[in-house]
Coordinates of C-alpha atoms in Angstrom, one line a residue:
M1 CA -37.4 23.2 48.6
T2 CA -33.8 22.7 49.6
D3 CA -33.1 25.6 52.8
S4 CA -30.1 27.9 52.2
V5 CA -27.5 27.8 55.1
P6 CA -27.9 31.2 56.4
L7 CA -31.9 29.8 57.5
R8 CA -31.1 26.9 58.5
L9 CA -28.9 28.4 60.9
A10 CA -31.3 31.1 61.8
R11 CA -34.0 28.0 62.7
T12 CA -31.5 26.4 64.7
V13 CA -30.0 28.6 66.7
V14 CA -33.1 30.6 67.6
E15 CA -35.3 28.2 70.0
A16 CA -33.0 29.0 72.7
P17 CA -34.2 31.5 74.5
S18 CA -30.9 34.0 74.1
P19 CA -30.0 36.4 77.1
A20 CA -31.7 40.3 77.3
T21 CA -28.9 42.2 79.4
G22 CA -25.3 42.5 79.4
S23 CA -25.3 40.6 83.0
A24 CA -27.3 37.7 81.8
I25 CA -25.2 37.0 78.7
L26 CA -22.1 37.3 80.5
R27 CA -23.4 35.0 83.8
R28 CA -24.2 32.0 80.6
T29 CA -20.4 33.2 78.9
V30 CA -18.8 32.1 82.5
R31 CA -21.9 28.9 82.5
R32 CA -21.3 27.0 79.9
R33 CA -17.7 26.9 79.9
R34 CA -17.2 26.7 83.7
A35 CA -15.4 23.3 82.5
R36 CA -11.9 24.5 80.9
L37 CA -12.4 28.3 83.2
I38 CA -11.8 25.8 86.2
V39 CA -9.3 24.2 84.4
S40 CA -7.3 27.0 83.5
S41 CA -8.0 29.2 86.4
L42 CA -6.2 25.8 88.3
L43 CA -3.9 26.4 86.2
F44 CA -2.8 29.8 86.5
G45 CA -3.3 29.7 90.3
V46 CA -0.5 27.3 90.3
H47 CA 2.5 29.1 88.1
Q48 CA 1.4 32.8 90.6
L49 CA 1.3 30.1 92.7
C50 CA 5.1 28.6 91.7
E51 CA 6.2 31.9 91.6
T52 CA 5.7 33.5 94.5
M53 CA 7.6 30.0 96.2
V54 CA 10.8 30.6 93.2
P55 CA 11.8 34.2 95.8
V56 CA 11.3 31.9 98.7
A57 CA 13.8 29.6 98.1
I58 CA 15.8 31.7 97.3
G59 CA 16.2 33.2 100.4
L60 CA 15.9 29.6 101.2
I61 CA 19.3 28.6 99.7
V62 CA 21.3 31.2 100.5
S63 CA 20.0 30.6 104.0
R64 CA 20.7 26.3 103.8
A65 CA 23.4 26.3 101.3
I66 CA 25.4 29.1 100.4
D67 CA 26.0 30.7 104.1
T68 CA 25.8 27.0 105.9
G69 CA 28.3 26.0 102.4
D70 CA 26.9 22.9 102.3
V71 CA 26.8 21.5 98.9
T72 CA 24.5 18.5 98.7
A73 CA 21.9 21.8 99.7
M74 CA 23.3 23.6 97.2
I75 CA 23.0 21.0 95.2
L76 CA 19.5 19.5 96.5
S77 CA 18.4 22.7 96.0
L78 CA 19.1 24.1 92.5
I79 CA 17.2 20.2 91.4
G80 CA 14.1 22.2 93.3
L81 CA 14.6 25.7 92.0
A82 CA 14.7 23.9 87.8
A83 CA 10.9 21.6 88.9
L84 CA 9.9 25.2 90.6
F85 CA 10.8 26.9 87.0
V86 CA 9.8 23.7 84.9
T87 CA 6.2 23.2 86.3
L88 CA 5.5 27.3 86.2
S89 CA 5.8 27.5 82.2
Y90 CA 3.8 24.2 82.3
A91 CA 1.4 25.3 84.0
W92 CA 0.9 28.8 82.1
R93 CA 1.4 27.1 79.0
I94 CA -1.4 24.6 79.9
G95 CA -3.9 27.0 81.0
A96 CA -3.5 29.1 78.6
R97 CA -4.3 27.0 76.0
I98 CA -6.9 25.9 77.3
I99 CA -8.9 29.1 78.3
V100 CA -7.2 30.9 74.1
V101 CA -9.6 27.5 72.9
A102 CA -12.7 28.8 75.1
I103 CA -12.3 32.8 74.8
E104 CA -12.3 31.2 70.7
R105 CA -15.2 29.3 70.5
E106 CA -17.7 31.3 72.9
A107 CA -16.6 34.1 70.6
H108 CA -17.6 32.0 67.5
A109 CA -21.2 30.8 69.6
V110 CA -22.0 34.1 69.5
R111 CA -21.2 35.4 66.1
V112 CA -23.6 32.3 65.2
E113 CA -26.5 33.2 68.0
V114 CA -26.4 36.9 66.4
A115 CA -26.1 35.7 62.6
G116 CA -28.8 33.8 63.7
R117 CA -30.4 36.3 65.4
V118 CA -30.6 38.6 62.5
L119 CA -31.3 36.7 59.8
D120 CA -34.1 35.1 61.4
P121 CA -36.7 34.4 59.4
R122 CA -39.4 36.8 62.3
G123 CA -37.1 39.9 62.1
L124 CA -35.6 41.7 64.2
R125 CA -36.6 45.4 66.2
T126 CA -33.5 47.4 66.3
D127 CA -32.2 50.8 65.3
L128 CA -28.0 49.6 64.7
S129 CA -27.8 50.1 61.1
A130 CA -25.8 47.3 59.0
G131 CA -22.1 48.5 60.0
E132 CA -22.5 48.3 63.5
L133 CA -24.7 44.9 63.5
L134 CA -21.7 43.6 61.5
T135 CA -19.4 45.1 64.3
V136 CA -21.9 43.1 67.0
S137 CA -21.1 40.1 65.5
T138 CA -17.6 40.4 65.2
S139 CA -15.3 42.8 67.2
D140 CA -18.4 42.7 70.8
A141 CA -18.4 38.9 70.4
E142 CA -15.0 38.5 71.2
K143 CA -14.8 41.3 73.2
E144 CA -16.9 39.8 75.4
S145 CA -15.7 36.5 75.4
W146 CA -12.5 38.0 77.6
I147 CA -14.5 37.4 80.4
L148 CA -13.1 34.2 80.8
D149 CA -9.5 35.4 80.4
L150 CA -10.7 37.4 83.4
I151 CA -11.6 35.5 86.1
A152 CA -8.5 32.8 84.8
R153 CA -5.9 35.4 85.6
V154 CA -8.4 36.9 88.5
F155 CA -8.0 34.1 90.2
A156 CA -4.8 33.9 89.4
S157 CA -3.4 36.7 90.6
A158 CA -6.3 36.9 94.3
V159 CA -3.5 33.6 94.4
A160 CA -0.5 34.7 94.2
V161 CA -1.8 38.2 96.5
V162 CA -2.5 35.6 99.3
A163 CA 0.7 33.5 98.5
S164 CA 3.1 36.1 99.9
A165 CA 0.5 37.9 102.3
V166 CA 1.6 33.7 103.1
A167 CA 4.8 33.3 103.0
L168 CA 5.6 36.9 104.2
I169 CA 3.8 36.2 108.0
I170 CA 5.6 33.2 108.2
V171 CA 8.7 35.7 107.9
D172 CA 7.3 38.6 109.5
V173 CA 3.8 39.0 110.8
P174 CA 3.0 43.1 110.1
L175 CA 5.4 42.7 106.2
G176 CA 2.5 40.2 105.8
L177 CA 0.0 42.6 106.8
A178 CA 0.5 45.5 105.1
V179 CA -0.3 43.0 101.7
I180 CA -3.1 41.7 103.5
I181 CA -4.5 45.7 104.5
G182 CA -2.8 46.9 101.9
T183 CA -3.7 45.1 99.0
P184 CA -8.8 45.3 99.3
V185 CA -7.6 49.3 100.5
I186 CA -5.9 50.0 96.7
L187 CA -8.8 47.9 95.4
I188 CA -11.8 49.2 96.6
A189 CA -10.2 53.4 96.2
L190 CA -9.8 52.1 92.8
Q191 CA -13.0 50.5 92.1
R192 CA -14.5 54.2 92.4
L193 CA -12.8 55.6 89.7
A194 CA -14.7 51.7 87.0
P195 CA -17.8 53.9 86.6
L196 CA -16.1 56.5 84.8
L197 CA -14.8 54.3 82.7
T198 CA -17.5 51.8 82.4
R199 CA -19.2 55.0 80.1
A200 CA -16.7 55.6 78.4
A201 CA -15.7 52.7 77.6
T202 CA -19.4 52.0 76.4
A203 CA -18.9 55.8 74.6
Q204 CA -16.3 54.7 72.8
Q205 CA -17.3 51.5 71.1
A206 CA -20.1 52.8 70.8
E207 CA -19.3 55.7 68.0
I208 CA -16.5 52.9 66.7
A209 CA -20.2 50.9 65.3
G210 CA -21.4 54.3 64.4
V211 CA -18.5 54.6 62.7
S212 CA -18.3 51.5 61.1
G213 CA -21.9 51.3 59.4
M214 CA -21.5 54.4 58.6
A215 CA -18.9 53.3 56.3
T216 CA -20.1 50.2 55.1
D217 CA -22.8 52.6 54.0
L218 CA -20.2 54.7 51.9
V219 CA -19.1 51.6 49.6
S220 CA -21.7 50.2 49.0
G221 CA -23.6 53.6 48.3
V222 CA -19.8 55.1 46.3
R223 CA -22.1 54.6 42.6
P224 CA -24.6 56.8 43.7
L225 CA -22.6 58.6 45.4
R226 CA -20.6 59.5 42.6
G227 CA -23.8 58.6 40.2
I228 CA -24.7 62.1 42.0
G229 CA -21.7 64.6 42.9
A230 CA -21.9 64.1 46.7
E231 CA -18.5 62.4 47.1
D232 CA -18.0 65.6 49.6
A233 CA -20.9 65.8 51.4
A234 CA -20.3 61.8 51.8
T235 CA -16.7 62.1 53.2
Q236 CA -17.0 65.2 55.5
R237 CA -20.5 63.4 57.1
F238 CA -17.7 60.3 57.5
V239 CA -15.0 62.4 58.5
T240 CA -16.9 64.6 61.5
S241 CA -18.4 60.8 62.9
S242 CA -14.8 59.2 62.2
R243 CA -13.7 62.3 64.3
A244 CA -16.2 61.9 67.0
A245 CA -14.8 58.0 67.3
L246 CA -11.9 59.3 68.1
G247 CA -12.3 61.8 70.1
A248 CA -14.5 59.4 72.3
T249 CA -10.9 56.8 72.2
L250 CA -9.7 59.5 73.3
K251 CA -11.2 60.2 75.8
L252 CA -11.5 57.3 77.2
A253 CA -7.7 56.1 76.5
R254 CA -6.5 59.5 78.4
A255 CA -9.1 57.4 81.6
N256 CA -6.7 54.1 81.4
N257 CA -3.6 56.4 81.5
V258 CA -4.8 57.8 84.6
Y259 CA -5.8 54.7 85.9
Q260 CA -3.3 52.3 85.3
G261 CA -0.7 56.0 86.0
L262 CA -1.6 55.3 89.6
A263 CA -2.6 52.3 90.6
A264 CA 1.0 51.8 89.6
A265 CA 1.9 55.0 91.7
V266 CA 0.5 53.3 93.8
N267 CA 1.9 49.6 94.1
A268 CA 4.7 50.6 93.9
L269 CA 4.3 52.2 97.0
L270 CA 3.3 49.7 98.5
A271 CA 6.0 47.7 97.8
V272 CA 8.8 49.9 97.8
G273 CA 7.6 50.0 101.5
I274 CA 7.4 46.4 102.2
A275 CA 10.9 45.8 100.7
G276 CA 11.7 49.5 103.2
T277 CA 10.1 47.6 106.3
A278 CA 12.6 44.2 105.3
G279 CA 15.2 46.4 105.0
W280 CA 15.8 48.5 109.1
F281 CA 13.8 44.4 110.2
A282 CA 17.7 42.9 108.4
L283 CA 19.5 45.7 109.9
Q284 CA 18.2 45.7 113.4
G285 CA 18.6 41.6 113.4
R286 CA 14.9 40.8 112.8
I287 CA 15.3 38.8 110.1
S288 CA 18.2 37.2 108.8
V289 CA 19.9 37.7 104.5
G290 CA 18.6 34.7 103.2
E291 CA 14.9 36.4 104.0
L292 CA 15.5 40.2 103.3
I293 CA 16.1 38.6 99.6
T294 CA 12.7 36.5 99.8
V295 CA 11.3 40.5 101.2
I296 CA 12.7 42.3 98.1
G297 CA 11.9 39.4 95.6
L298 CA 8.2 39.3 97.8
S299 CA 7.7 42.6 97.5
Q300 CA 9.2 43.0 93.3
F301 CA 6.4 39.8 92.3
V302 CA 3.8 41.1 94.1
I303 CA 3.9 44.8 91.7
E304 CA 1.8 42.2 88.9
P305 CA -0.4 40.5 90.1
L306 CA -1.6 43.9 92.4
T307 CA -1.0 45.5 88.6
G308 CA -3.4 42.9 86.9
L309 CA -5.3 43.8 90.4
S310 CA -5.7 47.1 89.8
K311 CA -6.9 46.2 86.0
V312 CA -9.6 44.7 86.2
P313 CA -12.1 47.4 85.7
G314 CA -11.0 48.8 82.8
V315 CA -11.1 45.7 81.3
I316 CA -14.6 45.0 82.7
A317 CA -16.1 48.5 81.3
M318 CA -14.9 46.8 78.2
V319 CA -16.1 43.8 78.3
R320 CA -19.6 44.9 80.2
G321 CA -19.7 47.3 77.1
S322 CA -19.5 44.8 75.0
A323 CA -22.2 42.7 76.7
D324 CA -24.6 45.7 76.4
R325 CA -24.2 46.1 72.7
L326 CA -24.7 42.5 72.2
A327 CA -27.6 42.7 74.4
L328 CA -28.8 44.6 72.2
V329 CA -29.1 42.2 69.0
L330 CA -29.3 39.6 71.6
G331 CA -32.8 40.5 73.2
A332 CA -34.3 41.9 71.5
E333 CA -38.0 41.5 70.1
H334 CA -38.7 40.0 66.8
V335 CA -41.0 42.1 64.1
L336 CA -43.0 38.9 63.8
P337 CA -44.4 36.8 66.1
Q338 CA -44.0 32.4 66.5
S339 CA -45.6 31.4 63.2
E340 CA -48.3 28.7 63.7
S341 CA -49.0 25.9 61.9
A342 CA -51.7 25.9 59.8
I343 CA -50.4 25.7 55.5
P344 CA -52.0 27.6 52.1
A345 CA -54.4 25.3 50.2
G346 CA -53.6 27.4 46.9
S347 CA -51.9 30.6 45.8
E348 CA -54.6 33.5 45.8
L349 CA -53.7 35.8 47.6
V350 CA -55.6 38.4 49.1
V351 CA -55.9 41.6 50.8
D352 CA -58.8 43.4 52.4
E353 CA -58.8 47.3 53.9
V354 CA -55.4 47.0 55.1
R355 CA -53.9 50.4 56.2
F356 CA -50.1 50.7 56.4
R357 CA -48.1 54.1 56.3
S358 CA -49.4 54.9 53.3
L359 CA -52.1 52.5 52.5
D360 CA -55.3 53.4 53.7
G361 CA -58.0 51.3 53.2
L362 CA -56.6 49.4 50.7
S363 CA -58.6 46.5 48.7
L364 CA -56.1 43.8 45.5
R365 CA -57.1 40.1 45.1
A366 CA -54.6 37.4 42.9
A367 CA -56.1 35.4 42.1
P368 CA -54.4 31.7 41.3
G369 CA -52.4 31.5 37.8
E370 CA -52.7 35.5 37.2
M371 CA -50.5 38.3 36.0
L372 CA -51.1 40.6 37.7
G373 CA -50.3 44.2 37.0
V374 CA -50.1 47.0 40.8
V375 CA -49.1 50.8 38.9
A376 CA -48.8 52.9 42.2
Y377 CA -49.4 56.8 41.4
R378 CA -47.4 57.8 44.6
P379 CA -43.9 55.1 44.9
Q380 CA -44.9 55.9 48.7
D381 CA -47.2 52.7 48.0
G382 CA -46.1 50.5 45.9
E383 CA -43.2 50.2 48.5
A384 CA -45.8 50.2 51.4
L385 CA -47.9 47.5 49.7
A386 CA -44.3 45.3 48.9
A387 CA -44.1 46.2 52.2
V388 CA -47.0 43.9 53.5
L389 CA -47.0 41.3 51.3
S390 CA -43.6 40.8 52.1
G391 CA -44.7 39.2 55.3
Q392 CA -41.4 40.6 57.2
I393 CA -44.6 43.0 58.4
S394 CA -46.8 42.3 61.6
D395 CA -50.1 41.7 62.3
A396 CA -49.7 44.3 64.3
D397 CA -48.3 47.0 62.6
Y398 CA -51.1 47.6 60.3
T399 CA -55.2 46.6 60.2
G400 CA -57.2 44.3 58.1
T401 CA -55.9 41.5 56.6
V402 CA -54.2 39.6 54.2
R403 CA -54.6 35.5 53.2
V404 CA -52.9 33.5 51.4
G405 CA -54.0 30.3 49.7
G406 CA -58.1 31.1 52.0
I407 CA -55.5 30.9 55.5
Q408 CA -54.6 34.6 56.9
A409 CA -51.3 35.2 56.4
G410 CA -50.6 35.7 60.4
K411 CA -51.4 32.1 61.2
I412 CA -49.3 30.6 59.0
D413 CA -46.3 28.7 59.0
L414 CA -43.3 30.6 59.1
R415 CA -41.3 28.6 56.6
R416 CA -44.3 27.8 54.3
A417 CA -45.1 30.8 54.1
R418 CA -41.5 31.6 53.0
E419 CA -41.6 29.1 50.4
T420 CA -45.3 30.5 49.4
V421 CA -44.9 34.5 48.8
L422 CA -41.5 36.0 47.3
V423 CA -41.0 39.4 47.3
E424 CA -38.3 41.0 46.0
P425 CA -37.6 44.4 46.6
H426 CA -36.5 46.5 44.2
I427 CA -33.0 48.0 45.4
T428 CA -31.3 43.6 46.5
D429 CA -28.7 42.5 47.0
L430 CA -25.7 40.3 46.3
F431 CA -23.9 38.1 47.6
A432 CA -19.8 36.5 47.0
G433 CA -20.0 34.3 45.4
T434 CA -20.5 32.6 41.4
V435 CA -23.5 34.4 39.4
R436 CA -24.1 29.9 40.5
S437 CA -24.9 30.2 44.3
N438 CA -26.1 34.0 44.0
V439 CA -28.6 32.4 41.0
T440 CA -29.7 29.3 43.2
A441 CA -29.1 30.5 46.2
G442 CA -28.0 27.1 47.5
R443 CA -30.8 25.2 45.9
E444 CA -29.4 22.5 43.4
R445 CA -31.0 22.8 39.8
P446 CA -29.9 20.9 36.9
D447 CA -28.1 23.2 34.3
A448 CA -31.1 23.4 32.0
E449 CA -33.1 24.3 34.4
L450 CA -30.6 28.1 34.7
D451 CA -30.4 28.3 31.2
R452 CA -34.7 29.1 31.6
I453 CA -34.3 31.4 34.1
L454 CA -30.6 33.4 32.6
Q455 CA -32.9 33.2 29.3
A456 CA -36.6 34.7 31.3
S457 CA -35.0 37.3 33.1
A458 CA -32.3 37.6 30.0
A459 CA -28.6 36.9 32.6
T460 CA -27.9 35.1 30.0
D461 CA -24.8 37.8 28.7
V462 CA -24.0 38.0 32.2
V463 CA -23.0 34.3 31.4
E464 CA -21.9 34.4 27.8
L465 CA -19.6 37.8 28.4
H466 CA -17.3 35.8 31.3
E467 CA -15.3 32.7 30.2
A468 CA -16.5 31.2 33.7
G469 CA -19.3 31.4 32.4
L470 CA -22.3 30.5 35.7
D471 CA -18.9 30.2 37.8
H472 CA -17.9 34.0 37.2
A473 CA -17.1 35.2 40.9
V474 CA -19.2 38.3 41.6
T475 CA -18.3 40.6 44.4
D476 CA -19.2 41.4 48.0
R477 CA -22.9 43.0 46.6
G478 CA -22.4 42.5 43.2
A479 CA -19.9 45.8 42.9
S480 CA -18.0 43.4 40.0
L481 CA -21.3 43.3 37.7
S482 CA -22.9 46.6 36.9
G483 CA -26.3 47.8 37.3
G484 CA -28.2 46.3 34.9
Q485 CA -25.8 42.4 35.8
R486 CA -26.9 42.5 38.8
Q487 CA -30.3 43.9 38.6
R488 CA -31.0 41.2 36.5
V489 CA -29.4 38.6 38.6
A490 CA -31.8 39.1 41.4
L491 CA -34.3 38.8 39.1
A492 CA -33.3 35.3 37.7
R493 CA -32.7 34.5 42.0
A494 CA -36.2 35.4 42.1
L495 CA -37.0 33.2 39.5
S496 CA -35.6 29.9 40.6
V497 CA -36.8 30.0 43.5
D498 CA -39.8 28.5 42.2
A499 CA -42.5 30.5 44.8
P500 CA -46.3 30.0 43.6
V501 CA -47.3 33.9 44.4
L502 CA -43.8 35.9 42.9
V503 CA -44.3 39.6 43.5
L504 CA -40.9 41.3 41.7
H505 CA -40.9 45.7 42.3
D506 CA -39.6 47.8 39.9
P507 CA -37.1 43.8 38.8
T508 CA -36.5 46.4 35.4
T509 CA -35.5 49.7 36.4
A510 CA -31.8 49.7 35.5
V511 CA -32.9 48.2 32.1
D512 CA -32.7 48.9 28.9
A513 CA -36.5 48.3 26.8
V514 CA -35.0 46.1 24.6
T515 CA -34.6 44.3 27.2
E516 CA -37.3 45.3 29.1
H517 CA -39.6 44.0 26.7
A518 CA -37.1 40.3 26.4
I519 CA -38.2 39.8 30.2
A520 CA -41.8 40.4 30.4
R521 CA -41.4 38.4 27.3
G522 CA -40.1 35.7 29.7
I523 CA -41.9 35.8 33.6
A524 CA -44.9 35.3 30.7
E525 CA -43.6 32.6 29.5
L526 CA -41.1 30.8 33.0
R527 CA -44.6 31.3 35.3
H528 CA -47.6 31.5 33.4
T529 CA -47.7 28.3 30.7
E530 CA -50.4 25.2 30.8
R531 CA -45.9 23.5 32.7
A532 CA -46.0 26.3 35.1
S533 CA -49.1 28.2 36.1
Q534 CA -48.3 30.6 38.8
T535 CA -49.3 34.0 41.0
T536 CA -47.7 36.6 40.0
I537 CA -47.5 40.2 40.2
L538 CA -45.1 43.7 38.8
I539 CA -46.1 46.9 41.4
T540 CA -44.5 49.2 38.1
T541 CA -44.9 51.4 36.2
S542 CA -43.1 49.7 32.9
P543 CA -45.2 49.3 30.0
A544 CA -43.1 45.9 28.5
L545 CA -44.0 43.9 32.2
L546 CA -48.0 45.9 32.3
S547 CA -48.5 44.6 28.5
V548 CA -48.0 41.2 29.2
T549 CA -49.6 41.2 32.9
H550 CA -54.0 39.8 32.4
R551 CA -55.0 43.1 34.6
V552 CA -53.4 46.1 36.0
L553 CA -54.6 47.8 39.0
V554 CA -54.4 51.1 39.8
I555 CA -53.4 52.5 43.5
D556 CA -54.2 56.1 43.8
D557 CA -54.4 57.7 47.9
G558 CA -53.6 54.5 48.9
R559 CA -56.3 53.0 47.6
V560 CA -56.8 50.8 44.2
V561 CA -58.6 53.6 42.1
A562 CA -58.9 51.5 39.0
E563 CA -59.0 48.6 36.8
G564 CA -58.5 46.8 34.1
A565 CA -56.1 45.4 30.3
H566 CA -53.3 47.3 30.0
H567 CA -53.9 48.4 26.8
D568 CA -58.1 49.1 27.4
L569 CA -56.0 51.4 30.5
A570 CA -53.6 53.4 28.4
S571 CA -55.7 54.4 25.5
S572 CA -58.5 55.1 28.5
D573 CA -56.8 56.7 32.1
A574 CA -55.3 60.0 31.1
Q575 CA -53.0 59.6 33.9
Y576 CA -52.8 56.1 33.0
K577 CA -50.8 57.2 30.8
D578 CA -48.8 59.8 31.7
T579 CA -47.1 57.5 34.3
V580 CA -47.3 54.2 32.1
L581 CA -46.5 55.9 29.1
R582 CA -44.4 58.8 29.6

């Protein structure tokens, strides 16, 4: 059977161990992009070094060409100044290109990794909603990669500060010492505010992710909300959550503004102090006019790298917050352990004394080739049974055993288990694409086989009603189709897998009675003929579906309370009759 792209992606990505903390994620990012990071940092350093030398060059030109009137020195100086600008310009452009490529590649790698973790067949233990996972895989993956740009810029700013200090020391030692001593003092003082920014950034990102998750849920559930008249209540919930996110964003913005304002003021005071001192030295004849111009130029220039360094805590807070959120996904445990290599020998399905949620010692057996109906008087019993059979519940989360082909489910190779037992839940999603891509789910199917599957699921009208047929466009989650059409396309997708054991949970709740009878006959003919004898379990109360089963089990209070043919139970069991033939 051909794998779908998501499953291949999941198996490809999850083999390598994933970091469990935000710090580990950031360290890994730096480690695997270190080559580009080093080259880019060096080029940025060259750019800043050249920028530092510009006021030094201008001061030299004044002293050695303008004051002396030496035309040759002026021409050579201008050529040198032009070369300086060409060097700094290209160093910046090439360095920026290299680091941007590194950032984009890292963001892509992290997005793929998050998708792989989410799509891993073993499942993921996380409390994050679908919308929050989307935010983590997009926005947070991008922001985490900014650590590369941050490191490169910090290195460049440090080069600029050191070069400026050295140049000032050459002009006058106290001026250089002012930069050397003042810079770390300023940064240490500003660093005291970093924890406040980190907390504010983390809270803001969490609120934004929550709003995104709620928006995703509202968009996907807008039709049911309209049906029950709950739009106002849902809107109010979203407004409340959005206001909380706005409050967190404004709080972060205020903290950043205060921090940056203080940083700018302190940096400016240092620069003004240096320039003022240099002016006083020039009046005393301690330094020349050219040296004064150099000092003033450097005092103005040094504000930029100092401001860049002072912004580091705020950017780190944002980057670290995103990395910590990524760690919630990348560091989360799998629901299922690493599968063993056993392969089931057949399609017999046995559930023995299973206790899970509302199930209380449930036992049942579906023989190879049998079409078994399961009627759960309590909906939660049917949902719990479907969850256990799906293979997405860890053995540690329930007691009892589930065996497929005589082998305990936990010992079966996970890939083979998914191919052997397919559980189609009651609520399913379609993907953006076409009817064909949704039905085949990446598997190659001849049109003749697709026709049989579409007929069995009564989905032929979905194809026939549209000019493009199987290539009719389907929007995200199947929003362009009606509820009944979505359900039939999802059923066709489940039938197209051709799994030895197929579990369908209420697959016809959105279709009319005539269509339901057609689906019942279609499933029986497609899967239970001499040519195709597979096991099918129908968890349903639909009389049309139950009428084509070989046997029906009745579950109440979490265990089997009755068993027999549908017609026999309908005539002899009053509760069964009331539930099924209502």
